[in-house]
């Protein structure tokens, strides 16, 4: 074990003792323990799960980061890798699983679908991003992300853990006083219902009952691209356009013309040779 | 019209003859489908069951491949069920359709004729709202009970609906990009009906599942056995390490013996078909990758075949070049090996050999994926085939990890890499697999005699792939209705008669050997065609697709994968499929799961599910 990583600059240790003694903060030691034994939940949703399995296999080898212990039960896992498209039917068990995970817990959204809906975003049964329901720590783009990308995401998560301090309750709310609130589990009604949005649903239903249109924010108008005026290319018009032209551009055009002429001459010569 | 002699063997007449026979037999109920580009017959819905029985029993079209609905709103304002039936001995499809009113959509159920229609009719009910009279369990299958409306109807709009056809005007050519969330009041992908009853926002989907099992209805009868054992209801999934994804089985058990099993799916229903109808024809190609995400090349192949069938009726059509066909078969067979290695590995996981065999097989898989990546640009989602050919030619050189020990990336000559892979590495792996597993005491004890499916049931339930061939039916689309260059290739259909899990395992192993045999014949063809064009004609982004319907099917590793594509509407207008349906083998192969699991133990149903080899992206679509 390399003790250097723990050394706190505030309290220097004599050089000859540095390989045996380290003075450090509790947060550092604690984070070191946590970051190197993240246990992901054995939990695959879609295509990305296949790449997640490939990441765990020998070629990419997740165990280099202390993460090879995939637990099938949420109660033994620290990290939820949301690997794939989250559907409305599936979000209910996912939120339930998230609530069952003991704290401290982290969520990694793997792939385009889990991060924001991906190619299936417009689908009627697709949740456009898991972060609409549960908090996400790391997003890994890709469709699916390569195993290397997933590893990069996991290293990013480790860095995030390194930066957390036990003294700062905003960083680690789970060390606060009292139990933390579970995320409300969505309901499968006529469409998926987020209990946190009940007031908007009521509002909208009232509007509909009064015959008012739904309260959608208006989109800004689409800016129309300005059409460029094409100068006339005959007679004086063309000359005038030439006169106004930027000298650098004129120079480029002239060179291009010359190059084209040379090319044509070359081709003509070749042709003649061929015929000869 | 040809007259059919009374003593003629009807199970041998060709499709035209069969259609003529049906027209003679049911003159009032059967008429020809004479719409442009359509084939088959339209059957009056009152006589549908009779006609279907005749087709099955007298004409011998005993295999119902696909049953799906189409909504013709704005064209002829009716709904239609389309059935594709085949003879199990091979040959083309007999297509018949039944039409119904959109408002009061009702049709007789064909489950009494083909049990394989069960899930497919439930899907049509779920997504189109067609009620099937006589269906034993007509409930929603992909969505949940209580969902508002039937989303595949043409007049049903999603929350993020912008326009009927892509590319959307706001994106192209205007170039305006926005987040769809900003257009809904909730900031989420939700839409509620206008007459939303706020007092009834409760989840009824669970009750519904349990009701269908008849649980808690007759407790007295349940407890009247001789030996007092406790009856249990166990939910396996959707989060369960053994269900190969987000699949759920609700099981009632007597002690540890399975009494009834109800598969619950739709946890990965990502609206493939609805999105597919908004897309252009070419847009759908990358989406097919995400169906059966372990064998994406095979999916590309099936979709390309279906659309090429449509295109071939047009004025300007170039068939795929020979080199393109060779490359397609190369990819399809490599995919088959990848898939079967994966399937066997995970089936062994289910039997308790936790991840050790998988790690052995993943090594070869990675090598094949390296090749895919070099050719198509992506490891899994290859998006490689196009209408009339393939996207890119094989590169001259490719990079791969030479061996897994020192992790060094090396540069290879592609042909040399392929030759080594096909003639040495893959055979070595399959040999090793056979040596360790085929005679393994534990595997034989766990799998022989378990999960039995009789040949009759295999056909009745419309199963396909290794499940069908493991039950003694030598049906392989590559031979039954050959496509691409398969007729000139030399290979056998792997088949076993036992019908149990072990038979399916052996079929998979044998199929890998046959794939290696095909690949060895492909190698010289690749050498010979080097430098030839890989694309017929000019690559087109929006090909003009003639009106009509087409059903393209391929033998995918998991079974028969079919694409039913309809091009309808304005021929000069946007070029989008009117209907895009996927006949998913993983979905239909699950129909007999309950039957196969009956009277087995809990530990066995996990393995039986593994032996079917499903992929949820395809099951739920």
PDB file of N, CA and C in Angstrom, chain B residues 140-197:
ATOM      1  N   UNK B 140     -53.757  -6.881 -21.383  1.00  0.00           N
ATOM      2  CA  UNK B 140     -52.602  -6.178 -21.936  1.00  0.00           C
ATOM      3  C   UNK B 140     -51.338  -6.981 -21.672  1.00  0.00           C
ATOM      4  N   UNK B 141     -50.409  -6.905 -22.592  1.00  0.00           N
ATOM      5  CA  UNK B 141     -49.209  -7.720 -22.424  1.00  0.00           C
ATOM      6  C   UNK B 141     -47.952  -6.860 -22.310  1.00  0.00           C
ATOM      7  N   UNK B 142     -47.860  -5.808 -23.105  1.00  0.00           N
ATOM      8  CA  UNK B 142     -46.639  -4.999 -23.059  1.00  0.00           C
ATOM      9  C   UNK B 142     -46.815  -3.783 -22.154  1.00  0.00           C
ATOM     10  N   UNK B 143     -47.998  -3.194 -22.187  1.00  0.00           N
ATOM     11  CA  UNK B 143     -48.261  -2.074 -21.288  1.00  0.00           C
ATOM     12  C   UNK B 143     -48.989  -2.618 -20.065  1.00  0.00           C
ATOM     13  N   UNK B 144     -49.441  -1.735 -19.213  1.00  0.00           N
ATOM     14  CA  UNK B 144     -50.083  -2.194 -17.998  1.00  0.00           C
ATOM     15  C   UNK B 144     -51.576  -1.945 -18.073  1.00  0.00           C
ATOM     16  N   UNK B 145     -52.315  -2.724 -17.301  1.00  0.00           N
ATOM     17  CA  UNK B 145     -53.762  -2.560 -17.252  1.00  0.00           C
ATOM     18  C   UNK B 145     -54.056  -1.185 -16.661  1.00  0.00           C
ATOM     19  N   UNK B 146     -54.885  -0.420 -17.321  1.00  0.00           N
ATOM     20  CA  UNK B 146     -55.176   0.932 -16.855  1.00  0.00           C
ATOM     21  C   UNK B 146     -54.527   1.993 -17.725  1.00  0.00           C
ATOM     22  N   UNK B 147     -53.662   1.597 -18.639  1.00  0.00           N
ATOM     23  CA  UNK B 147     -53.030   2.558 -19.537  1.00  0.00           C
ATOM     24  C   UNK B 147     -54.086   3.208 -20.425  1.00  0.00           C
ATOM     25  N   UNK B 148     -53.882   4.468 -20.709  1.00  0.00           N
ATOM     26  CA  UNK B 148     -54.890   5.215 -21.457  1.00  0.00           C
ATOM     27  C   UNK B 148     -54.706   5.016 -22.959  1.00  0.00           C
ATOM     28  N   UNK B 149     -55.638   4.326 -23.573  1.00  0.00           N
ATOM     29  CA  UNK B 149     -55.652   4.224 -25.030  1.00  0.00           C
ATOM     30  C   UNK B 149     -54.786   3.108 -25.573  1.00  0.00           C
ATOM     31  N   UNK B 150     -54.787   2.993 -26.881  1.00  0.00           N
ATOM     32  CA  UNK B 150     -54.036   1.951 -27.572  1.00  0.00           C
ATOM     33  C   UNK B 150     -53.038   2.628 -28.503  1.00  0.00           C
ATOM     34  N   UNK B 151     -51.776   2.658 -28.091  1.00  0.00           N
ATOM     35  CA  UNK B 151     -50.833   3.597 -28.701  1.00  0.00           C
ATOM     36  C   UNK B 151     -50.474   3.354 -30.166  1.00  0.00           C
ATOM     37  N   UNK B 152     -50.663   2.153 -30.691  1.00  0.00           N
ATOM     38  CA  UNK B 152     -50.251   1.967 -32.075  1.00  0.00           C
ATOM     39  C   UNK B 152     -51.308   2.441 -33.071  1.00  0.00           C
ATOM     40  N   UNK B 153     -52.465   2.852 -32.573  1.00  0.00           N
ATOM     41  CA  UNK B 153     -53.447   3.425 -33.491  1.00  0.00           C
ATOM     42  C   UNK B 153     -52.898   4.717 -34.069  1.00  0.00           C
ATOM     43  N   UNK B 154     -53.247   4.955 -35.311  1.00  0.00           N
ATOM     44  CA  UNK B 154     -52.627   6.091 -35.992  1.00  0.00           C
ATOM     45  C   UNK B 154     -53.025   7.431 -35.381  1.00  0.00           C
ATOM     46  N   UNK B 155     -54.180   7.477 -34.714  1.00  0.00           N
ATOM     47  CA  UNK B 155     -54.597   8.771 -34.158  1.00  0.00           C
ATOM     48  C   UNK B 155     -54.156   8.952 -32.709  1.00  0.00           C
ATOM     49  N   UNK B 156     -53.374   8.046 -32.205  1.00  0.00           N
ATOM     50  CA  UNK B 156     -52.863   8.179 -30.835  1.00  0.00           C
ATOM     51  C   UNK B 156     -51.525   8.896 -30.882  1.00  0.00           C
ATOM     52  N   UNK B 157     -51.390   9.979 -30.114  1.00  0.00           N
ATOM     53  CA  UNK B 157     -50.160  10.764 -30.162  1.00  0.00           C
ATOM     54  C   UNK B 157     -49.406  10.668 -28.838  1.00  0.00           C
ATOM     55  N   UNK B 158     -48.092  10.551 -28.929  1.00  0.00           N
ATOM     56  CA  UNK B 158     -47.274  10.493 -27.725  1.00  0.00           C
ATOM     57  C   UNK B 158     -47.164  11.882 -27.098  1.00  0.00           C
ATOM     58  N   UNK B 159     -46.609  11.880 -25.871  1.00  0.00           N
ATOM     59  CA  UNK B 159     -46.424  13.168 -25.185  1.00  0.00           C
ATOM     60  C   UNK B 159     -45.442  14.051 -25.946  1.00  0.00           C
ATOM     61  N   UNK B 160     -44.430  13.436 -26.530  1.00  0.00           N
ATOM     62  CA  UNK B 160     -43.411  14.208 -27.233  1.00  0.00           C
ATOM     63  C   UNK B 160     -43.716  14.307 -28.723  1.00  0.00           C
ATOM     64  N   UNK B 161     -44.970  14.089 -29.084  1.00  0.00           N
ATOM     65  CA  UNK B 161     -45.314  14.090 -30.508  1.00  0.00           C
ATOM     66  C   UNK B 161     -44.992  15.443 -31.127  1.00  0.00           C
ATOM     67  N   UNK B 162     -44.369  15.399 -32.280  1.00  0.00           N
ATOM     68  CA  UNK B 162     -44.069  16.650 -32.964  1.00  0.00           C
ATOM     69  C   UNK B 162     -44.668  16.654 -34.358  1.00  0.00           C
ATOM     70  N   UNK B 163     -44.482  15.552 -35.056  1.00  0.00           N
ATOM     71  CA  UNK B 163     -44.919  15.492 -36.441  1.00  0.00           C
ATOM     72  C   UNK B 163     -45.034  14.014 -36.797  1.00  0.00           C
ATOM     73  N   UNK B 164     -45.778  13.711 -37.862  1.00  0.00           N
ATOM     74  CA  UNK B 164     -45.961  12.311 -38.203  1.00  0.00           C
ATOM     75  C   UNK B 164     -44.691  11.668 -38.739  1.00  0.00           C
ATOM     76  N   UNK B 165     -43.949  12.434 -39.495  1.00  0.00           N
ATOM     77  CA  UNK B 165     -42.819  11.815 -40.185  1.00  0.00           C
ATOM     78  C   UNK B 165     -41.533  12.563 -39.921  1.00  0.00           C
ATOM     79  N   UNK B 166     -40.487  11.815 -39.830  1.00  0.00           N
ATOM     80  CA  UNK B 166     -39.154  12.409 -39.758  1.00  0.00           C
ATOM     81  C   UNK B 166     -38.628  12.598 -41.171  1.00  0.00           C
ATOM     82  N   UNK B 167     -37.705  13.489 -41.417  1.00  0.00           N
ATOM     83  CA  UNK B 167     -37.155  14.450 -40.453  1.00  0.00           C
ATOM     84  C   UNK B 167     -38.154  15.562 -40.145  1.00  0.00           C
ATOM     85  N   UNK B 168     -38.217  15.965 -38.874  1.00  0.00           N
ATOM     86  CA  UNK B 168     -39.153  17.003 -38.463  1.00  0.00           C
ATOM     87  C   UNK B 168     -38.766  18.331 -39.106  1.00  0.00           C
ATOM     88  N   UNK B 169     -39.783  19.112 -39.458  1.00  0.00           N
ATOM     89  CA  UNK B 169     -39.523  20.393 -40.130  1.00  0.00           C
ATOM     90  C   UNK B 169     -38.687  21.330 -39.262  1.00  0.00           C
ATOM     91  N   UNK B 170     -38.886  21.248 -37.934  1.00  0.00           N
ATOM     92  CA  UNK B 170     -38.138  22.170 -37.075  1.00  0.00           C
ATOM     93  C   UNK B 170     -36.650  21.836 -37.099  1.00  0.00           C
ATOM     94  N   UNK B 171     -36.335  20.550 -37.293  1.00  0.00           N
ATOM     95  CA  UNK B 171     -34.918  20.150 -37.253  1.00  0.00           C
ATOM     96  C   UNK B 171     -34.259  20.346 -38.615  1.00  0.00           C
ATOM     97  N   UNK B 172     -35.016  20.004 -39.659  1.00  0.00           N
ATOM     98  CA  UNK B 172     -34.412  20.057 -40.978  1.00  0.00           C
ATOM     99  C   UNK B 172     -35.420  20.574 -41.979  1.00  0.00           C
ATOM    100  N   UNK B 173     -35.207  21.601 -42.771  1.00  0.00           N
ATOM    101  CA  UNK B 173     -33.928  22.314 -42.856  1.00  0.00           C
ATOM    102  C   UNK B 173     -33.789  23.476 -41.864  1.00  0.00           C
ATOM    103  N   UNK B 174     -34.806  23.712 -41.018  1.00  0.00           N
ATOM    104  CA  UNK B 174     -34.742  24.911 -40.172  1.00  0.00           C
ATOM    105  C   UNK B 174     -33.601  24.835 -39.158  1.00  0.00           C
ATOM    106  N   UNK B 175     -33.230  23.645 -38.739  1.00  0.00           N
ATOM    107  CA  UNK B 175     -32.082  23.504 -37.861  1.00  0.00           C
ATOM    108  C   UNK B 175     -32.314  23.995 -36.446  1.00  0.00           C
ATOM    109  N   UNK B 176     -33.525  23.856 -35.964  1.00  0.00           N
ATOM    110  CA  UNK B 176     -33.854  24.328 -34.629  1.00  0.00           C
ATOM    111  C   UNK B 176     -33.961  23.129 -33.704  1.00  0.00           C
ATOM    112  N   UNK B 177     -33.141  23.092 -32.664  1.00  0.00           N
ATOM    113  CA  UNK B 177     -33.157  21.954 -31.761  1.00  0.00           C
ATOM    114  C   UNK B 177     -33.698  22.404 -30.416  1.00  0.00           C
ATOM    115  N   UNK B 178     -34.593  21.631 -29.873  1.00  0.00           N
ATOM    116  CA  UNK B 178     -35.114  21.950 -28.546  1.00  0.00           C
ATOM    117  C   UNK B 178     -35.240  20.660 -27.769  1.00  0.00           C
ATOM    118  N   UNK B 179     -35.442  20.786 -26.479  1.00  0.00           N
ATOM    119  CA  UNK B 179     -35.673  19.600 -25.663  1.00  0.00           C
ATOM    120  C   UNK B 179     -37.165  19.352 -25.610  1.00  0.00           C
ATOM    121  N   UNK B 180     -37.540  18.103 -25.895  1.00  0.00           N
ATOM    122  CA  UNK B 180     -38.961  17.787 -25.958  1.00  0.00           C
ATOM    123  C   UNK B 180     -39.644  18.008 -24.611  1.00  0.00           C
ATOM    124  N   UNK B 181     -38.881  17.905 -23.524  1.00  0.00           N
ATOM    125  CA  UNK B 181     -39.471  18.083 -22.194  1.00  0.00           C
ATOM    126  C   UNK B 181     -40.097  19.467 -22.041  1.00  0.00           C
ATOM    127  N   UNK B 182     -39.515  20.458 -22.731  1.00  0.00           N
ATOM    128  CA  UNK B 182     -39.973  21.824 -22.553  1.00  0.00           C
ATOM    129  C   UNK B 182     -41.379  22.040 -23.095  1.00  0.00           C
ATOM    130  N   UNK B 183     -41.839  21.099 -23.883  1.00  0.00           N
ATOM    131  CA  UNK B 183     -43.148  21.270 -24.498  1.00  0.00           C
ATOM    132  C   UNK B 183     -44.269  20.665 -23.677  1.00  0.00           C
ATOM    133  N   UNK B 184     -43.940  19.950 -22.602  1.00  0.00           N
ATOM    134  CA  UNK B 184     -45.010  19.384 -21.784  1.00  0.00           C
ATOM    135  C   UNK B 184     -45.045  20.102 -20.438  1.00  0.00           C
ATOM    136  N   UNK B 185     -46.222  20.226 -19.867  1.00  0.00           N
ATOM    137  CA  UNK B 185     -46.313  20.943 -18.591  1.00  0.00           C
ATOM    138  C   UNK B 185     -45.588  20.205 -17.467  1.00  0.00           C
ATOM    139  N   UNK B 186     -45.368  18.929 -17.611  1.00  0.00           N
ATOM    140  CA  UNK B 186     -44.776  18.159 -16.508  1.00  0.00           C
ATOM    141  C   UNK B 186     -43.260  18.058 -16.620  1.00  0.00           C
ATOM    142  N   UNK B 187     -42.724  18.420 -17.788  1.00  0.00           N
ATOM    143  CA  UNK B 187     -41.292  18.274 -17.971  1.00  0.00           C
ATOM    144  C   UNK B 187     -40.869  16.822 -18.080  1.00  0.00           C
ATOM    145  N   UNK B 188     -41.819  15.977 -18.367  1.00  0.00           N
ATOM    146  CA  UNK B 188     -41.551  14.544 -18.441  1.00  0.00           C
ATOM    147  C   UNK B 188     -42.315  13.969 -19.603  1.00  0.00           C
ATOM    148  N   UNK B 189     -42.000  12.747 -19.924  1.00  0.00           N
ATOM    149  CA  UNK B 189     -42.658  12.082 -21.037  1.00  0.00           C
ATOM    150  C   UNK B 189     -43.993  11.496 -20.570  1.00  0.00           C
ATOM    151  N   UNK B 190     -44.932  12.354 -20.214  1.00  0.00           N
ATOM    152  CA  UNK B 190     -46.233  11.856 -19.773  1.00  0.00           C
ATOM    153  C   UNK B 190     -47.354  12.652 -20.416  1.00  0.00           C
ATOM    154  N   UNK B 191     -48.465  12.001 -20.610  1.00  0.00           N
ATOM    155  CA  UNK B 191     -49.661  12.696 -21.065  1.00  0.00           C
ATOM    156  C   UNK B 191     -50.841  12.002 -20.422  1.00  0.00           C
ATOM    157  N   UNK B 192     -51.730  12.785 -19.857  1.00  0.00           N
ATOM    158  CA  UNK B 192     -52.886  12.204 -19.190  1.00  0.00           C
ATOM    159  C   UNK B 192     -54.133  12.523 -19.999  1.00  0.00           C
ATOM    160  N   UNK B 193     -55.139  11.647 -19.912  1.00  0.00           N
ATOM    161  CA  UNK B 193     -56.369  11.939 -20.648  1.00  0.00           C
ATOM    162  C   UNK B 193     -57.033  13.205 -20.116  1.00  0.00           C
ATOM    163  N   UNK B 194     -57.814  13.856 -20.981  1.00  0.00           N
ATOM    164  CA  UNK B 194     -58.456  15.106 -20.585  1.00  0.00           C
ATOM    165  C   UNK B 194     -59.432  14.912 -19.429  1.00  0.00           C
ATOM    166  N   UNK B 195     -60.128  13.787 -19.467  1.00  0.00           N
ATOM    167  CA  UNK B 195     -61.128  13.535 -18.422  1.00  0.00           C
ATOM    168  C   UNK B 195     -60.523  12.706 -17.299  1.00  0.00           C
ATOM    169  N   UNK B 196     -59.382  13.138 -16.807  1.00  0.00           N
ATOM    170  CA  UNK B 196     -58.666  12.385 -15.788  1.00  0.00           C
ATOM    171  C   UNK B 196     -59.446  12.428 -14.475  1.00  0.00           C
ATOM    172  N   UNK B 197     -59.729  11.247 -13.938  1.00  0.00           N
ATOM    173  CA  UNK B 197     -60.433  11.166 -12.670  1.00  0.00           C
ATOM    174  C   UNK B 197     -59.399  11.101 -11.554  1.00  0.00           C
TER     175      UNK B 197
END
